[in-house]
């Protein structure tokens, strides 16, 4: 089989698996509920094992937890992610801390995946993350391991092939949804309706966040549970300047290739300029050039550096940047004082 045919077959194979994940995820209550019961400890434990296992990467050194670290709210503290063979991505690792409660229906900075079950399989074959050649390598690694075989067979009894992509996706998703057990100062304030759970500075910060600062427009601090995002895309002013000159050629290339899902992910992780086009890579609508998903700010004090390309090193600079750019967009200066920005930071630290 020549390479082109091989690649085409792989793509078809993956598209079919995607479809299966989607349909079974919705219809098969036995294992595939998109939000498994929290009591499904066997599934969560299996997911945790997969999340921690470096043998599932091309060079045997990288696991999900290399980049999604518990001590950093499941981000990694690097400007951009670094995966197998020391290869650097174009993108900053997002926190996974809010996924269990945000009710997101899009994943990755450009929202190219509509379900968590799809999103968790992509890193295995991303060339700058886990770097496996294809899904089959993943499945054969797992199937060859007696401990995994037993664990999957126990959790998915009565199936002739207990280790499938669907089951791997279900386990990883269940684990990720279970990650954030923390109660933040802001959670306490919301559940007890008691402002004193926040420091005086953070209380002022909340007032600015929801009022004068206009942050709450996009990082919505309401709802139950609090998602701190509007689940929408916005132009950010971050990173686009560098590619502006070259936009006609860049966008034309993207339109001609018309990639989807995993393939978009692999492409943007390895092409810095195209990565800056953001949502446009998914929709190919010129209005979406440079648009990125509003990140949840849960645990944000732990996830520096910031923004989709990690170009903003500290929380203070991220606040400065957002205050400046959002006022530019709104066409009126926000004029926050140094003190007000410190109060905003105190509030962000309570998330
Ligand atoms: C080399 C570092 C690295 C490794 C290893 C890695 N990730 Fe990620 N992860 C990232 C980066 C970078 C992104 C953002 C990519 C983008 O938006 O294009 C991301 C995004 C995600 C997202 C989407 C989060 C959101 O809110 O949009 C999920 C879910 C995720 N990773 C799960 C995993 C799982 C599961 C594994 C292991 C199978 C894994 N990651 C391995 C760096 C990594
Ligand atoms: C119009 C919508 C919108 C408004 C208003 C807004 N943000 Fe954002 N915010 C975003 C988007 C979109 C990003 C991601 C930008 C990127 O990665 O390029 C972001 C990123 C951030 C980040 C970095 C998060 C991370 O994980 O990298 C912080 C911190 C932040 N915003 C704080 C604020 C504060 C504070 C305000 C109010 C002064 C504010 N934002 C107002 C949409 C908004």
PDB file of C-alpha atoms and ligand atoms in Angstrom, residues 92-95 109 208-209 212-219 230 232-239 276 290-297 300 303-312 314-315 318-324 326 329 334 336 344-345 348, ligand 2:
ATOM      1  CA  UNK A  92       0.193  26.812  25.677  1.00  0.00           C
ATOM      2  CA  UNK A  93      -1.193  23.868  27.657  1.00  0.00           C
ATOM      3  CA  UNK A  94      -4.633  24.750  28.995  1.00  0.00           C
ATOM      4  CA  UNK A  95      -5.735  23.794  32.485  1.00  0.00           C
ATOM      5  CA  UNK A 109      -8.110  26.742  21.991  1.00  0.00           C
ATOM      6  CA  UNK A 208     -14.516  45.462  39.253  1.00  0.00           C
ATOM      7  CA  UNK A 209     -14.606  42.107  37.438  1.00  0.00           C
ATOM      8  CA  UNK A 212     -16.161  48.572  35.516  1.00  0.00           C
ATOM      9  CA  UNK A 213     -13.658  45.981  34.227  1.00  0.00           C
ATOM     10  CA  UNK A 214     -16.303  44.221  32.094  1.00  0.00           C
ATOM     11  CA  UNK A 215     -14.474  40.910  32.470  1.00  0.00           C
ATOM     12  CA  UNK A 216     -17.709  39.120  33.375  1.00  0.00           C
ATOM     13  CA  UNK A 217     -19.060  39.642  29.865  1.00  0.00           C
ATOM     14  CA  UNK A 218     -16.902  36.770  28.697  1.00  0.00           C
ATOM     15  CA  UNK A 219     -15.543  35.079  31.839  1.00  0.00           C
ATOM     16  CA  UNK A 230     -19.162  32.293  27.770  1.00  0.00           C
ATOM     17  CA  UNK A 232     -17.648  31.638  22.766  1.00  0.00           C
ATOM     18  CA  UNK A 233     -14.734  32.872  20.661  1.00  0.00           C
ATOM     19  CA  UNK A 234     -13.225  36.313  20.696  1.00  0.00           C
ATOM     20  CA  UNK A 235     -10.440  38.117  18.946  1.00  0.00           C
ATOM     21  CA  UNK A 236      -7.690  38.530  21.449  1.00  0.00           C
ATOM     22  CA  UNK A 237      -5.074  40.731  19.868  1.00  0.00           C
ATOM     23  CA  UNK A 238      -2.523  38.162  20.997  1.00  0.00           C
ATOM     24  CA  UNK A 239      -0.157  36.897  18.331  1.00  0.00           C
ATOM     25  CA  UNK A 276      -2.420  32.159  15.195  1.00  0.00           C
ATOM     26  CA  UNK A 290      -7.558  35.274  15.264  1.00  0.00           C
ATOM     27  CA  UNK A 291     -10.538  34.218  17.412  1.00  0.00           C
ATOM     28  CA  UNK A 292      -9.907  31.948  20.414  1.00  0.00           C
ATOM     29  CA  UNK A 293     -12.118  30.253  22.971  1.00  0.00           C
ATOM     30  CA  UNK A 294     -12.641  32.150  26.213  1.00  0.00           C
ATOM     31  CA  UNK A 295     -10.717  30.140  28.811  1.00  0.00           C
ATOM     32  CA  UNK A 296     -12.284  29.417  32.178  1.00  0.00           C
ATOM     33  CA  UNK A 297     -10.276  31.282  34.780  1.00  0.00           C
ATOM     34  CA  UNK A 300      -5.835  30.771  36.908  1.00  0.00           C
ATOM     35  CA  UNK A 303      -1.483  28.390  35.197  1.00  0.00           C
ATOM     36  CA  UNK A 304       1.083  30.999  34.074  1.00  0.00           C
ATOM     37  CA  UNK A 305       2.187  31.700  31.395  1.00  0.00           C
ATOM     38  CA  UNK A 306      -1.034  32.805  29.723  1.00  0.00           C
ATOM     39  CA  UNK A 307      -2.933  32.986  26.410  1.00  0.00           C
ATOM     40  CA  UNK A 308      -3.108  30.450  23.580  1.00  0.00           C
ATOM     41  CA  UNK A 309       0.549  30.949  22.673  1.00  0.00           C
ATOM     42  CA  UNK A 310       1.835  31.404  26.221  1.00  0.00           C
ATOM     43  CA  UNK A 311       3.164  34.822  25.249  1.00  0.00           C
ATOM     44  CA  UNK A 312       2.107  36.559  28.475  1.00  0.00           C
ATOM     45  CA  UNK A 314       2.582  36.606  34.559  1.00  0.00           C
ATOM     46  CA  UNK A 315      -0.929  37.116  35.905  1.00  0.00           C
ATOM     47  CA  UNK A 318      -2.330  39.097  31.646  1.00  0.00           C
ATOM     48  CA  UNK A 319      -4.596  41.506  33.544  1.00  0.00           C
ATOM     49  CA  UNK A 320      -2.834  44.547  32.030  1.00  0.00           C
ATOM     50  CA  UNK A 321      -3.157  43.016  28.593  1.00  0.00           C
ATOM     51  CA  UNK A 322      -6.852  42.165  28.983  1.00  0.00           C
ATOM     52  CA  UNK A 323      -7.693  45.588  30.429  1.00  0.00           C
ATOM     53  CA  UNK A 324      -5.857  47.307  27.589  1.00  0.00           C
ATOM     54  CA  UNK A 326     -10.722  44.909  25.933  1.00  0.00           C
ATOM     55  CA  UNK A 329     -12.183  46.716  21.477  1.00  0.00           C
ATOM     56  CA  UNK A 334     -11.199  51.340  31.078  1.00  0.00           C
ATOM     57  CA  UNK A 336      -8.236  51.026  35.970  1.00  0.00           C
ATOM     58  CA  UNK A 344      -8.718  42.212  40.251  1.00  0.00           C
ATOM     59  CA  UNK A 345      -5.727  39.944  40.810  1.00  0.00           C
ATOM     60  CA  UNK A 348      -8.597  35.929  40.251  1.00  0.00           C
TER      61      UNK A 348
HETATM   62  C1  LIG B   2     -14.563  39.850  24.877  1.00  0.00           C
HETATM   63  C2  LIG B   2     -14.358  38.735  25.764  1.00  0.00           C
HETATM   64  C3  LIG B   2     -13.400  38.893  26.929  1.00  0.00           C
HETATM   65  C4  LIG B   2     -13.381  39.884  27.895  1.00  0.00           C
HETATM   66  C5  LIG B   2     -14.305  41.091  28.023  1.00  0.00           C
HETATM   67  C6  LIG B   2     -12.292  39.553  28.792  1.00  0.00           C
HETATM   68  N1  LIG B   2     -11.673  38.404  28.384  1.00  0.00           N
HETATM   69 FE1  LIG B   2     -10.069  37.536  29.286  1.00  0.00          FE
HETATM   70  N2  LIG B   2      -9.892  36.261  27.707  1.00  0.00           N
HETATM   71  C7  LIG B   2     -10.758  36.178  26.634  1.00  0.00           C
HETATM   72  C8  LIG B   2     -10.210  35.277  25.643  1.00  0.00           C
HETATM   73  C9  LIG B   2     -10.847  34.899  24.302  1.00  0.00           C
HETATM   74  C10 LIG B   2      -8.962  34.840  26.142  1.00  0.00           C
HETATM   75  C11 LIG B   2      -7.963  33.916  25.445  1.00  0.00           C
HETATM   76  C12 LIG B   2      -7.051  34.803  24.619  1.00  0.00           C
HETATM   77  C13 LIG B   2      -5.935  34.070  23.904  1.00  0.00           C
HETATM   78  O1  LIG B   2      -5.529  33.008  24.312  1.00  0.00           O
HETATM   79  O2  LIG B   2      -5.428  34.603  22.900  1.00  0.00           O
HETATM   80  C14 LIG B   2      -8.814  35.462  27.465  1.00  0.00           C
HETATM   81  C15 LIG B   2      -7.743  35.234  28.327  1.00  0.00           C
HETATM   82  C16 LIG B   2      -7.647  35.736  29.612  1.00  0.00           C
HETATM   83  C17 LIG B   2      -6.642  35.358  30.588  1.00  0.00           C
HETATM   84  C18 LIG B   2      -5.563  34.291  30.364  1.00  0.00           C
HETATM   85  C19 LIG B   2      -6.131  32.945  30.737  1.00  0.00           C
HETATM   86  C20 LIG B   2      -5.266  31.774  30.361  1.00  0.00           C
HETATM   87  O3  LIG B   2      -5.562  30.682  30.846  1.00  0.00           O
HETATM   88  O4  LIG B   2      -4.336  31.915  29.543  1.00  0.00           O
HETATM   89  C21 LIG B   2      -6.868  36.079  31.724  1.00  0.00           C
HETATM   90  C22 LIG B   2      -6.079  36.036  33.014  1.00  0.00           C
HETATM   91  C23 LIG B   2      -8.012  36.939  31.451  1.00  0.00           C
HETATM   92  N3  LIG B   2      -8.466  36.677  30.175  1.00  0.00           N
HETATM   93  C24 LIG B   2      -8.542  37.836  32.347  1.00  0.00           C
HETATM   94  C25 LIG B   2      -9.476  38.810  31.987  1.00  0.00           C
HETATM   95  C26 LIG B   2      -9.815  39.959  32.799  1.00  0.00           C
HETATM   96  C27 LIG B   2      -9.219  40.273  34.152  1.00  0.00           C
HETATM   97  C28 LIG B   2     -10.753  40.676  32.091  1.00  0.00           C
HETATM   98  C29 LIG B   2     -11.376  41.991  32.467  1.00  0.00           C
HETATM   99  C30 LIG B   2     -10.449  43.094  32.587  1.00  0.00           C
HETATM  100  C31 LIG B   2     -11.002  39.939  30.854  1.00  0.00           C
HETATM  101  N4  LIG B   2     -10.201  38.840  30.828  1.00  0.00           N
HETATM  102  C32 LIG B   2     -11.927  40.331  29.890  1.00  0.00           C
HETATM  103  C33 LIG B   2     -11.969  36.852  26.508  1.00  0.00           C
HETATM  104  C34 LIG B   2     -12.307  37.971  27.242  1.00  0.00           C
END
